[in-house]
Coordinates of C-alpha atoms in Angstrom, one line a residue:
X1250 CA -60.4 18.5 0.0
X1251 CA -61.7 16.5 -3.0
X1252 CA -58.1 15.7 -4.0
X1253 CA -57.3 14.5 -0.5
X1254 CA -60.4 12.3 -0.4
X1255 CA -59.5 10.8 -3.8
X1256 CA -56.0 10.1 -2.6
X1257 CA -57.3 8.4 0.6
X1258 CA -59.8 6.4 -1.5
X1259 CA -57.0 5.4 -3.9
X1260 CA -54.8 4.3 -1.0
X1261 CA -57.6 2.3 0.5
X1262 CA -58.3 0.6 -2.8
X1263 CA -54.6 -0.2 -3.1
X1264 CA -54.6 -1.7 0.4
X1265 CA -57.6 -3.9 -0.6
X1266 CA -55.8 -5.1 -3.7
X1267 CA -52.8 -6.2 -1.6
X1268 CA -54.7 -9.3 -0.5
X1269 CA -55.9 -10.9 -3.8
X1270 CA -57.7 -14.2 -4.1
X1271 CA -54.6 -15.7 -5.8
X1272 CA -52.3 -14.6 -2.9
X1273 CA -54.7 -16.1 -0.3
X1274 CA -55.1 -19.3 -2.3
X1275 CA -51.3 -19.7 -2.8
X1276 CA -50.5 -19.1 0.8
X1277 CA -53.2 -21.3 2.2
X1278 CA -52.8 -24.2 -0.3
X1279 CA -49.0 -23.9 -0.1
X1280 CA -48.9 -24.0 3.7
X1281 CA -51.5 -26.8 4.0
X1282 CA -49.3 -29.2 2.1
X1283 CA -46.0 -28.0 3.6
X1284 CA -45.7 -26.3 7.0
X1285 CA -49.0 -27.8 8.3
X1286 CA -47.5 -31.3 7.7
X1287 CA -44.3 -30.3 9.5
X1288 CA -46.3 -29.2 12.6
X1289 CA -48.5 -32.2 12.4
X1290 CA -45.6 -34.6 12.4
X1291 CA -44.0 -32.8 15.4
X1292 CA -47.0 -33.7 17.6
X1293 CA -48.6 -36.8 16.1
X1294 CA -46.1 -39.3 17.6
X1295 CA -46.9 -38.3 21.2
X1296 CA -50.4 -39.7 21.6
X1297 CA -49.8 -43.2 20.2
X1298 CA -46.3 -43.6 21.7
X1299 CA -47.3 -46.4 24.1
X1300 CA -49.1 -48.3 21.3
X1301 CA -46.1 -47.9 19.0
X1302 CA -43.9 -49.3 21.7
X1303 CA -46.3 -52.2 22.1
X1304 CA -46.1 -52.8 18.4
X1305 CA -42.3 -53.0 18.7
X1306 CA -42.6 -55.4 21.6
X1307 CA -44.9 -57.7 19.6
X1308 CA -42.9 -57.5 16.4
X1309 CA -39.4 -58.2 17.8
X1310 CA -40.0 -61.7 19.1
X1311 CA -41.4 -62.8 15.8
X1312 CA -38.2 -61.8 14.1
X1313 CA -35.6 -62.6 16.8
X1314 CA -37.3 -65.4 18.7
X1315 CA -36.9 -63.6 22.0
X1316 CA -38.4 -60.6 23.7
X1317 CA -36.9 -57.1 23.2
X1318 CA -34.9 -55.7 26.1
X1319 CA -35.6 -52.3 27.5
X1320 CA -32.5 -50.6 26.0
X1321 CA -33.2 -51.8 22.5
X1322 CA -36.8 -50.6 22.8
X1323 CA -35.7 -47.2 24.0
X1324 CA -33.2 -47.1 21.1
X1325 CA -35.9 -47.9 18.5
X1326 CA -38.3 -45.3 20.0
X1327 CA -35.6 -42.6 20.1
X1328 CA -34.7 -43.4 16.5
X1329 CA -38.4 -43.2 15.5
X1330 CA -38.6 -39.7 17.0
X1331 CA -35.2 -38.2 16.1
X1332 CA -34.8 -39.6 12.5
X1333 CA -37.4 -37.0 11.5
X1334 CA -34.7 -34.3 12.1
X1335 CA -32.1 -36.3 10.1
X1336 CA -34.5 -36.5 7.2
X1337 CA -35.1 -32.7 7.5
X1338 CA -31.4 -32.1 7.2
X1339 CA -31.3 -34.2 4.1
X1340 CA -34.3 -32.3 2.6
X1341 CA -32.6 -29.0 3.3
X1342 CA -29.4 -30.2 1.5
X1343 CA -31.3 -31.2 -1.7
X1344 CA -33.9 -28.3 -1.9
X1345 CA -31.5 -26.0 -3.7
X1346 CA -30.8 -28.5 -6.4
X1347 CA -34.5 -29.4 -6.8
X1348 CA -35.5 -25.7 -6.8
X1349 CA -33.0 -24.8 -9.4
X1350 CA -34.5 -27.3 -11.8
X1351 CA -38.2 -27.2 -10.9
X1352 CA -38.7 -23.7 -9.5
X1353 CA -40.6 -22.8 -6.3
X1354 CA -44.1 -24.0 -7.2
X1355 CA -43.1 -27.3 -8.7
X1356 CA -40.7 -28.0 -5.9
X1357 CA -43.7 -27.8 -3.5
X1358 CA -45.7 -30.0 -5.8
X1359 CA -42.9 -32.6 -6.2
X1360 CA -42.5 -32.6 -2.5
X1361 CA -45.9 -34.2 -2.1
X1362 CA -44.5 -37.4 -3.4
X1363 CA -42.4 -37.7 -0.3
X1364 CA -45.4 -37.0 2.0
X1365 CA -47.7 -39.5 0.3
X1366 CA -45.0 -42.2 0.2
X1367 CA -44.2 -41.6 3.9
X1368 CA -47.9 -41.7 4.8
X1369 CA -48.4 -45.1 3.1
X1370 CA -45.3 -46.6 4.7
X1371 CA -46.3 -45.5 8.2
X1372 CA -50.0 -46.4 7.9
X1373 CA -49.2 -49.9 6.6
X1374 CA -46.4 -50.7 9.0
X1375 CA -48.6 -52.4 11.6
X1376 CA -50.4 -54.6 9.1
X1377 CA -47.1 -55.5 7.5
X1378 CA -45.5 -56.2 10.9
X1379 CA -42.6 -54.0 10.0
X1380 CA -41.4 -51.3 12.4
X1381 CA -38.7 -50.5 9.8
X1382 CA -41.5 -49.1 7.5
X1383 CA -42.5 -46.7 10.3
X1384 CA -39.0 -45.5 10.9
X1385 CA -38.3 -45.1 7.2
X1386 CA -41.6 -43.2 6.8
X1387 CA -40.6 -40.8 9.6
X1388 CA -37.3 -40.2 7.8
X1389 CA -39.0 -39.6 4.4
X1390 CA -41.4 -37.3 6.2
X1391 CA -38.4 -35.4 7.6
X1392 CA -37.1 -34.9 4.0
X1393 CA -40.5 -33.5 3.1
X1394 CA -40.3 -31.1 6.1
X1395 CA -36.8 -30.0 5.2
X1396 CA -37.8 -29.2 1.6
X1397 CA -41.1 -27.5 2.7
X1398 CA -39.5 -25.2 5.3
X1399 CA -37.2 -23.8 2.6
X1400 CA -39.3 -23.8 -0.5
X1401 CA -42.5 -22.4 1.1
X1402 CA -41.1 -19.3 2.8
X1403 CA -39.1 -18.6 -0.4
X1404 CA -42.3 -18.9 -2.6
X1405 CA -44.4 -16.7 -0.2
X1406 CA -41.6 -14.1 0.1
X1407 CA -41.3 -13.8 -3.7
X1408 CA -45.0 -13.6 -4.6
X1409 CA -46.1 -11.0 -1.9
X1410 CA -45.9 -7.2 -2.2
X1411 CA -43.5 -5.7 0.3
X1412 CA -46.4 -4.0 2.2
X1413 CA -47.8 -7.4 3.4
X1414 CA -44.7 -9.6 3.0
X1415 CA -44.5 -10.1 6.8
X1416 CA -48.2 -11.0 7.2
X1417 CA -48.1 -13.4 4.3
X1418 CA -44.8 -14.9 5.6
X1419 CA -46.5 -15.6 9.0
X1420 CA -48.8 -18.1 7.2
X1421 CA -45.9 -20.6 7.5
X1422 CA -45.9 -20.3 11.3
X1423 CA -49.7 -20.2 11.6
X1424 CA -50.0 -23.5 9.8
X1425 CA -47.2 -25.1 11.8
X1426 CA -49.2 -24.3 14.9
X1427 CA -52.5 -25.5 13.3
X1428 CA -50.6 -28.7 12.4
X1429 CA -49.4 -29.2 16.0
X1430 CA -53.0 -28.6 17.2
X1431 CA -54.5 -31.0 14.7
X1432 CA -52.0 -33.8 15.7
X1433 CA -53.0 -33.3 19.4
X1434 CA -56.7 -33.3 18.5
X1435 CA -56.7 -36.4 16.3
X1436 CA -54.6 -38.2 18.9
X1437 CA -57.4 -38.1 21.5
X1438 CA -58.7 -41.5 22.6
X1439 CA -62.1 -40.7 21.2
X1440 CA -60.8 -40.1 17.7
X1441 CA -57.6 -41.9 16.5
X1442 CA -55.6 -42.3 19.7
X1443 CA -56.5 -46.0 20.1
X1444 CA -54.4 -49.1 19.7
X1445 CA -56.4 -50.3 16.7
X1446 CA -56.5 -46.9 15.0
X1447 CA -53.1 -45.3 15.5
X1448 CA -51.8 -46.1 12.0
X1449 CA -54.5 -43.9 10.6
X1450 CA -52.9 -41.0 12.4
X1451 CA -50.1 -41.2 9.9
X1452 CA -52.4 -42.1 7.0
X1453 CA -54.1 -38.7 7.4
X1454 CA -51.0 -37.1 6.0
X1455 CA -52.2 -38.1 2.5
X1456 CA -55.2 -35.6 2.7
X1457 CA -53.4 -32.2 2.9
X1458 CA -50.7 -33.4 0.5
X1459 CA -53.4 -34.4 -2.1
X1460 CA -55.2 -31.1 -1.7
X1461 CA -52.0 -29.2 -2.5
X1462 CA -51.2 -31.6 -5.4
X1463 CA -54.6 -30.8 -7.2
X1464 CA -54.8 -27.1 -6.3
X1465 CA -51.4 -25.6 -6.6
X1466 CA -51.0 -26.3 -10.4
X1467 CA -53.7 -23.7 -11.0
X1468 CA -51.6 -20.9 -9.4
X1469 CA -48.7 -19.1 -11.1
X1470 CA -45.0 -19.7 -10.4
X1471 CA -43.0 -17.1 -8.4
X1472 CA -42.7 -14.0 -10.7
X1473 CA -39.3 -13.3 -9.3
X1474 CA -38.1 -16.8 -10.2
X1475 CA -39.5 -16.4 -13.7
X1476 CA -37.8 -13.1 -14.2
X1477 CA -34.5 -13.7 -12.5
X1478 CA -33.8 -17.3 -13.3
X1479 CA -35.9 -18.1 -16.4
X1480 CA -35.7 -14.6 -17.9
X1481 CA -39.4 -14.9 -18.7
X1482 CA -40.5 -11.3 -18.5
X1483 CA -44.0 -11.9 -19.9
X1484 CA -44.6 -14.8 -17.6
X1485 CA -43.4 -12.7 -14.6
X1486 CA -45.7 -9.9 -15.6
X1487 CA -48.7 -12.2 -15.8
X1488 CA -47.8 -13.8 -12.4
X1489 CA -47.5 -10.4 -10.8
X1490 CA -50.9 -9.4 -12.2
X1491 CA -52.5 -12.6 -10.9
X1492 CA -51.0 -12.4 -7.4
X1493 CA -51.6 -8.6 -7.0
X1494 CA -55.1 -8.7 -8.5
X1495 CA -54.5 -5.6 -10.7
X1496 CA -53.4 -4.8 -14.2
X1497 CA -50.9 -2.0 -13.5
X1498 CA -47.9 -3.7 -11.9
X1499 CA -45.4 -1.2 -13.2
X1500 CA -44.0 -0.4 -9.7
X1501 CA -43.5 -4.1 -8.8
X1502 CA -41.8 -4.8 -12.2
X1503 CA -39.7 -1.7 -11.7
X1504 CA -38.4 -2.9 -8.3
X1505 CA -37.7 -6.4 -9.7
X1506 CA -36.0 -5.0 -12.8
X1507 CA -33.9 -2.7 -10.6
X1508 CA -32.8 -5.7 -8.6
X1509 CA -31.8 -7.3 -11.9
X1510 CA -29.7 -4.3 -12.8
X1511 CA -28.1 -4.5 -9.4
X1512 CA -27.2 -8.1 -9.8
X1513 CA -26.6 -8.3 -13.6
X1514 CA -24.1 -11.0 -14.6
X1515 CA -24.5 -12.6 -11.2
X1516 CA -25.5 -16.3 -11.3
X1517 CA -27.0 -18.3 -8.4
X1518 CA -24.3 -18.6 -5.8
X1519 CA -23.4 -21.8 -3.9
X1520 CA -23.4 -22.0 -0.1
X1521 CA -19.6 -21.7 0.0
X1522 CA -19.6 -18.7 -2.3
X1523 CA -22.3 -17.0 -0.2
X1524 CA -20.3 -17.6 3.0
X1525 CA -17.3 -15.9 1.4
X1526 CA -19.2 -12.8 0.3
X1527 CA -18.4 -9.9 2.6
X1528 CA -21.6 -8.2 1.5
X1529 CA -23.7 -11.0 3.1
X1530 CA -21.6 -11.6 6.2
X1531 CA -23.9 -10.1 8.8
X1532 CA -27.0 -11.4 7.1
X1533 CA -25.7 -14.9 7.4
X1534 CA -24.6 -14.5 11.0
X1535 CA -28.0 -13.1 11.9
X1536 CA -29.9 -15.9 10.2
X1537 CA -27.7 -18.5 11.9
X1538 CA -28.3 -17.0 15.3
X1539 CA -32.1 -16.6 14.6
X1540 CA -32.5 -20.2 13.6
X1541 CA -30.4 -21.5 16.5
X1542 CA -32.4 -19.5 19.0
X1543 CA -35.6 -20.7 17.3
X1544 CA -34.8 -24.3 18.2
X1545 CA -32.7 -23.9 21.3
X1546 CA -35.0 -21.4 23.1
X1547 CA -36.6 -24.2 25.3
X1548 CA -40.0 -24.8 23.8
X1549 CA -39.3 -28.6 23.7
X1550 CA -38.6 -28.4 27.5
X1551 CA -42.0 -26.9 28.0
X1552 CA -43.7 -29.9 26.2
X1553 CA -41.6 -32.3 28.4
X1554 CA -42.8 -30.7 31.7
X1555 CA -46.4 -30.0 30.7
X1556 CA -48.0 -33.2 31.8
X1557 CA -46.1 -33.2 35.1
X1558 CA -47.1 -29.7 35.9
X1559 CA -50.7 -30.3 35.1
X1560 CA -50.7 -33.4 37.3
X1561 CA -49.2 -31.4 40.2
X1562 CA -51.9 -28.8 39.8
X1563 CA -54.5 -31.5 40.6
X1564 CA -55.8 -32.1 37.1
X1565 CA -56.9 -35.8 36.7
X1566 CA -54.5 -37.9 34.5
X1567 CA -57.3 -38.8 32.0
X1568 CA -58.1 -35.1 31.5
X1569 CA -54.6 -34.0 30.8
X1570 CA -54.7 -34.7 27.0
X1571 CA -57.7 -32.4 26.7
X1572 CA -56.0 -29.7 28.8
X1573 CA -52.9 -30.0 26.6
X1574 CA -55.1 -29.0 23.7
X1575 CA -55.1 -25.5 25.2
X1576 CA -51.4 -25.2 24.5
X1577 CA -52.0 -25.9 20.8
X1578 CA -54.8 -23.4 20.8
X1579 CA -52.7 -20.8 22.4
X1580 CA -49.9 -21.4 19.8
X1581 CA -52.4 -20.9 17.0
X1582 CA -54.0 -17.8 18.4
X1583 CA -50.6 -16.2 19.1
X1584 CA -49.3 -16.9 15.6
X1585 CA -52.5 -15.4 14.1
X1586 CA -52.1 -12.3 16.3
X1587 CA -48.5 -12.0 15.1
X1588 CA -49.6 -12.2 11.4
X1589 CA -52.2 -9.4 12.0
X1590 CA -49.8 -7.0 13.7
X1591 CA -46.4 -7.7 12.1
X1592 CA -46.9 -5.0 9.4
X1593 CA -47.8 -2.5 12.0
X1594 CA -45.2 -3.2 14.7
X1595 CA -42.4 -4.6 12.5
X1596 CA -40.2 -7.6 12.8
X1597 CA -37.8 -6.2 15.4
X1598 CA -40.2 -5.5 18.2
X1599 CA -42.0 -8.9 17.8
X1600 CA -38.7 -10.9 17.8
X1601 CA -37.0 -8.9 20.6
X1602 CA -40.2 -8.7 22.6
X1603 CA -40.9 -12.5 22.2
X1604 CA -37.5 -13.6 23.3
X1605 CA -37.5 -11.0 26.1
X1606 CA -40.8 -12.2 27.5
X1607 CA -39.7 -15.8 27.2
X1608 CA -36.6 -14.9 29.4
X1609 CA -38.9 -13.4 32.0
X1610 CA -41.4 -16.3 32.1
X1611 CA -38.7 -18.9 32.1
X1612 CA -37.2 -17.2 35.2
X1613 CA -40.6 -17.2 37.0
X1614 CA -41.3 -20.8 36.0
X1615 CA -38.0 -21.9 37.5
X1616 CA -39.0 -20.3 40.8
X1617 CA -42.6 -21.7 40.8
X1618 CA -41.3 -25.3 40.0
X1619 CA -38.8 -25.1 42.8
X1620 CA -41.4 -23.9 45.3
X1621 CA -44.4 -25.8 43.9
X1622 CA -44.9 -27.8 47.2
X1623 CA -44.9 -24.7 49.3
X1624 CA -48.5 -23.5 48.5
X1625 CA -51.4 -25.0 46.6
X1626 CA -51.7 -22.1 44.2
X1627 CA -48.1 -22.2 42.9
X1628 CA -48.7 -25.0 40.4
X1629 CA -51.4 -22.9 38.8
X1630 CA -48.9 -20.1 38.4
X1631 CA -46.6 -22.6 36.6
X1632 CA -49.4 -23.4 34.2
X1633 CA -49.8 -19.6 33.5
X1634 CA -46.1 -19.4 32.9
X1635 CA -46.2 -22.3 30.4
X1636 CA -49.0 -20.8 28.4
X1637 CA -47.3 -17.4 28.5
X1638 CA -44.0 -18.9 27.2
X1639 CA -45.8 -20.6 24.3
X1640 CA -47.7 -17.4 23.4
X1641 CA -44.5 -15.3 23.6
X1642 CA -42.7 -17.8 21.3
X1643 CA -45.5 -17.9 18.7
X1644 CA -46.1 -14.2 18.6
X1645 CA -42.6 -13.5 17.1
X1646 CA -39.8 -16.1 17.3
X1647 CA -42.0 -18.9 16.0
X1648 CA -42.4 -17.5 12.5
X1649 CA -40.2 -14.4 11.9
X1650 CA -37.0 -16.4 11.4
X1651 CA -38.4 -17.8 8.1
X1652 CA -39.5 -14.4 7.0
X1653 CA -36.1 -12.8 7.7
X1654 CA -34.3 -15.5 5.7
X1655 CA -36.3 -14.6 2.7
X1656 CA -35.9 -10.8 3.1
X1657 CA -32.2 -10.6 3.9
X1658 CA -30.9 -12.0 0.6
X1659 CA -31.0 -11.0 -3.0
X1660 CA -32.5 -13.5 -5.6
X1661 CA -29.2 -15.0 -6.5
X1662 CA -28.3 -15.7 -2.9
X1663 CA -31.7 -16.8 -1.6
X1664 CA -31.5 -20.6 -2.3
X1665 CA -28.1 -20.9 -0.7
X1666 CA -29.3 -18.8 2.3
X1667 CA -32.2 -21.1 2.9
X1668 CA -29.9 -24.1 2.8
X1669 CA -27.8 -22.5 5.5
X1670 CA -30.8 -21.6 7.6
X1671 CA -32.4 -25.0 7.2
X1672 CA -29.1 -26.8 8.1
X1673 CA -28.8 -24.8 11.4
X1674 CA -32.5 -25.3 12.1
X1675 CA -32.4 -29.1 11.7
X1676 CA -29.0 -29.6 13.4
X1677 CA -30.2 -27.6 16.4
X1678 CA -33.4 -29.6 16.4
X1679 CA -31.4 -32.8 16.5
X1680 CA -29.1 -31.5 19.2
X1681 CA -32.0 -30.6 21.4
X1682 CA -33.5 -34.1 21.0
X1683 CA -30.1 -35.7 21.8
X1684 CA -29.0 -33.5 24.7
X1685 CA -32.2 -32.4 26.3
X1686 CA -32.8 -35.6 28.4
X1687 CA -29.3 -35.2 29.9
X1688 CA -29.8 -31.5 30.6
X1689 CA -33.1 -32.3 32.4
X1690 CA -31.5 -35.2 34.4
X1691 CA -28.6 -33.0 35.5
X1692 CA -30.4 -29.7 36.2
X1693 CA -34.0 -30.7 36.8
X1694 CA -36.2 -27.6 37.0
X1695 CA -33.1 -25.3 36.8
X1696 CA -32.7 -26.4 33.1
X1697 CA -35.0 -23.5 32.3
X1698 CA -32.3 -21.1 33.3
X1699 CA -30.2 -22.4 30.4
X1700 CA -33.1 -21.5 28.0
X1701 CA -33.6 -18.2 29.7
X1702 CA -30.0 -17.3 29.0
X1703 CA -30.3 -18.3 25.4
X1704 CA -33.4 -16.2 24.9
X1705 CA -31.7 -13.2 26.6
X1706 CA -28.6 -13.5 24.5
X1707 CA -30.8 -13.7 21.4
X1708 CA -32.9 -10.7 22.3
X1709 CA -29.7 -8.7 23.0
X1710 CA -28.1 -9.6 19.7
X1711 CA -31.3 -8.6 17.8
X1712 CA -31.5 -5.3 19.6
X1713 CA -28.0 -4.2 18.5
X1714 CA -27.8 -5.8 15.1
X1715 CA -31.1 -6.6 13.5
X1716 CA -32.5 -3.8 11.2
X1717 CA -36.2 -3.3 10.6
X1718 CA -37.2 -4.8 7.3
X1719 CA -40.9 -3.8 7.3
X1720 CA -42.1 -2.3 3.9
X1721 CA -38.5 -2.3 2.5
X1722 CA -37.4 -3.7 -0.9
X1723 CA -34.7 -6.3 -1.0
X1724 CA -32.2 -3.7 -2.3
X1725 CA -33.0 -1.4 0.7
X1726 CA -32.5 -4.3 3.2
X1727 CA -29.2 -5.1 1.6
X1728 CA -28.3 -1.4 1.9
X1729 CA -29.2 -1.5 5.7
X1730 CA -26.5 -4.2 6.2
X1731 CA -23.9 -2.6 3.9
X1732 CA -22.4 -0.3 6.5
X1733 CA -22.0 -3.2 9.0
X1734 CA -20.5 -5.4 6.3
X1735 CA -18.1 -2.5 5.5
X1736 CA -18.7 -3.0 1.8
X1737 CA -20.6 -1.1 -0.9
X1738 CA -23.3 -2.6 -2.9
X1739 CA -22.7 -3.4 -6.6
X1740 CA -24.8 -0.4 -7.6
X1741 CA -22.7 1.9 -5.4
X1742 CA -19.4 0.6 -6.8
X1743 CA -20.6 1.2 -10.3
X1744 CA -21.7 4.7 -9.4
X1745 CA -18.3 5.5 -7.9
X1746 CA -16.5 4.3 -11.0
X1747 CA -18.8 6.1 -13.4
X1748 CA -17.8 9.5 -15.0
X1749 CA -19.8 12.4 -13.7
X1750 CA -21.3 13.1 -17.1
X1751 CA -23.2 9.8 -17.3
X1752 CA -26.6 9.2 -15.8
X1753 CA -26.7 7.7 -12.3
X1754 CA -27.7 4.0 -12.3
X1755 CA -28.1 4.3 -8.5
X1756 CA -30.9 6.8 -8.9
X1757 CA -32.6 4.5 -11.5
X1758 CA -32.4 1.6 -9.0
X1759 CA -33.9 3.5 -6.1
X1760 CA -36.7 5.0 -8.2
X1761 CA -40.0 3.6 -7.0
X1762 CA -41.5 3.5 -10.5
X1763 CA -40.3 3.3 -14.1
X1764 CA -42.2 4.2 -17.1
X1765 CA -42.6 1.9 -20.1
X1766 CA -39.7 3.4 -22.0
X1767 CA -37.3 2.9 -19.1
X1768 CA -38.5 -0.6 -18.6
X1769 CA -37.9 -1.5 -22.2
X1770 CA -34.4 0.0 -22.0
X1771 CA -33.5 -2.0 -18.9
X1772 CA -34.8 -5.3 -20.4

């Protein structure tokens, strides 16, 4: 009985040590200057849109000597909104090169230069009388977002123990939601949503970027980056000890060293080399489908219809911005809920369940919007459907795609994998912004059936293909895909070619712990 009590106490102590102060600080500070800014810039342009258009109207005659026509104004506004996605695509393209030179932590730090420069350009655009500064600032902010959404999930994935890798990874999604909510809140007329104050909405970006810039240098670099790419075993050991909050990190070092054995003589692969690897084929397909569904699932359509549905429900126009805050609040709460339960339920149920519920509520919403004039209570049912769709998205599909991209690939493949995922993410984002107005114009309320079909297809694919990655090492996750890829892992090939008399490297790789003698032998 005493031994059982000691074991339970030891397990409880180990669980407590999973969430160290350094892990919490790295996740919070890292996300504040990265995914928070991405979410903030998604929503911040909505509140001052009419003031920005007025700024364009006032600036154009001073340059051209004539008033701006409606088509040119719409083009400038569309460019202001959509160029954020183009910048994101550029950021995704350069993040691998920057990360290879600077590492994970210093890539995040260097990225703050883009955020601060963009904030200054956008905040000063009205005083300078230059709408080009605002558009350029949005582009640079997109570059910041593209780098952040690749570097941050990679950093969090590599510093966290596998037992809480999902929960820590959800910090990215939680701070995106908090950023969206903050943009909605600061855009209220009583705060910064005024004609004289709207430039400060963009100047606020300097604050979280500066906090990350002065805080993150005190935290260690990714131990896996130090071990795999810099071959700094002592630095990696200290980083593991700091992040895990304990001196004995033999198990974590053993797993990392085993992964090195598995990938010895393998350098960082390019995107083209990764695409050609049969051993990564289904991982790439799954990441592409996950990221495409993440952007094409119809959440942008929900934002488009929110104000109209609230008006139909009888909510006064001047009160709608405050009611809209409830959507940002629901987003944040659902993302926090997902972070709390992801290590209990796993990735598969949350992702499949999220897309499945979105399919259901999109179907109901189509019916309620079609019949909204038939009864006074139907618009209120539409509001419930909107909030349910948002909650379903943020409880799984809103954050898990970034986690899976970090978990599916070995260290040498990960930068190229994030470039592929980011490219699909930003291209899908741009496609939605470009095509969505035409879809709405052609299908009206039936446009939600398109998104319901996308969500259903995504949920079906994940049900049949996606393995559960909860509490698994990177090598185990690769093994889960090996059968579908119809190719053995490097460790298995070596085992098959090895004479029977020699020790099994496969057994060494799968061993959960290695003593010091074995560790020294491997290194």
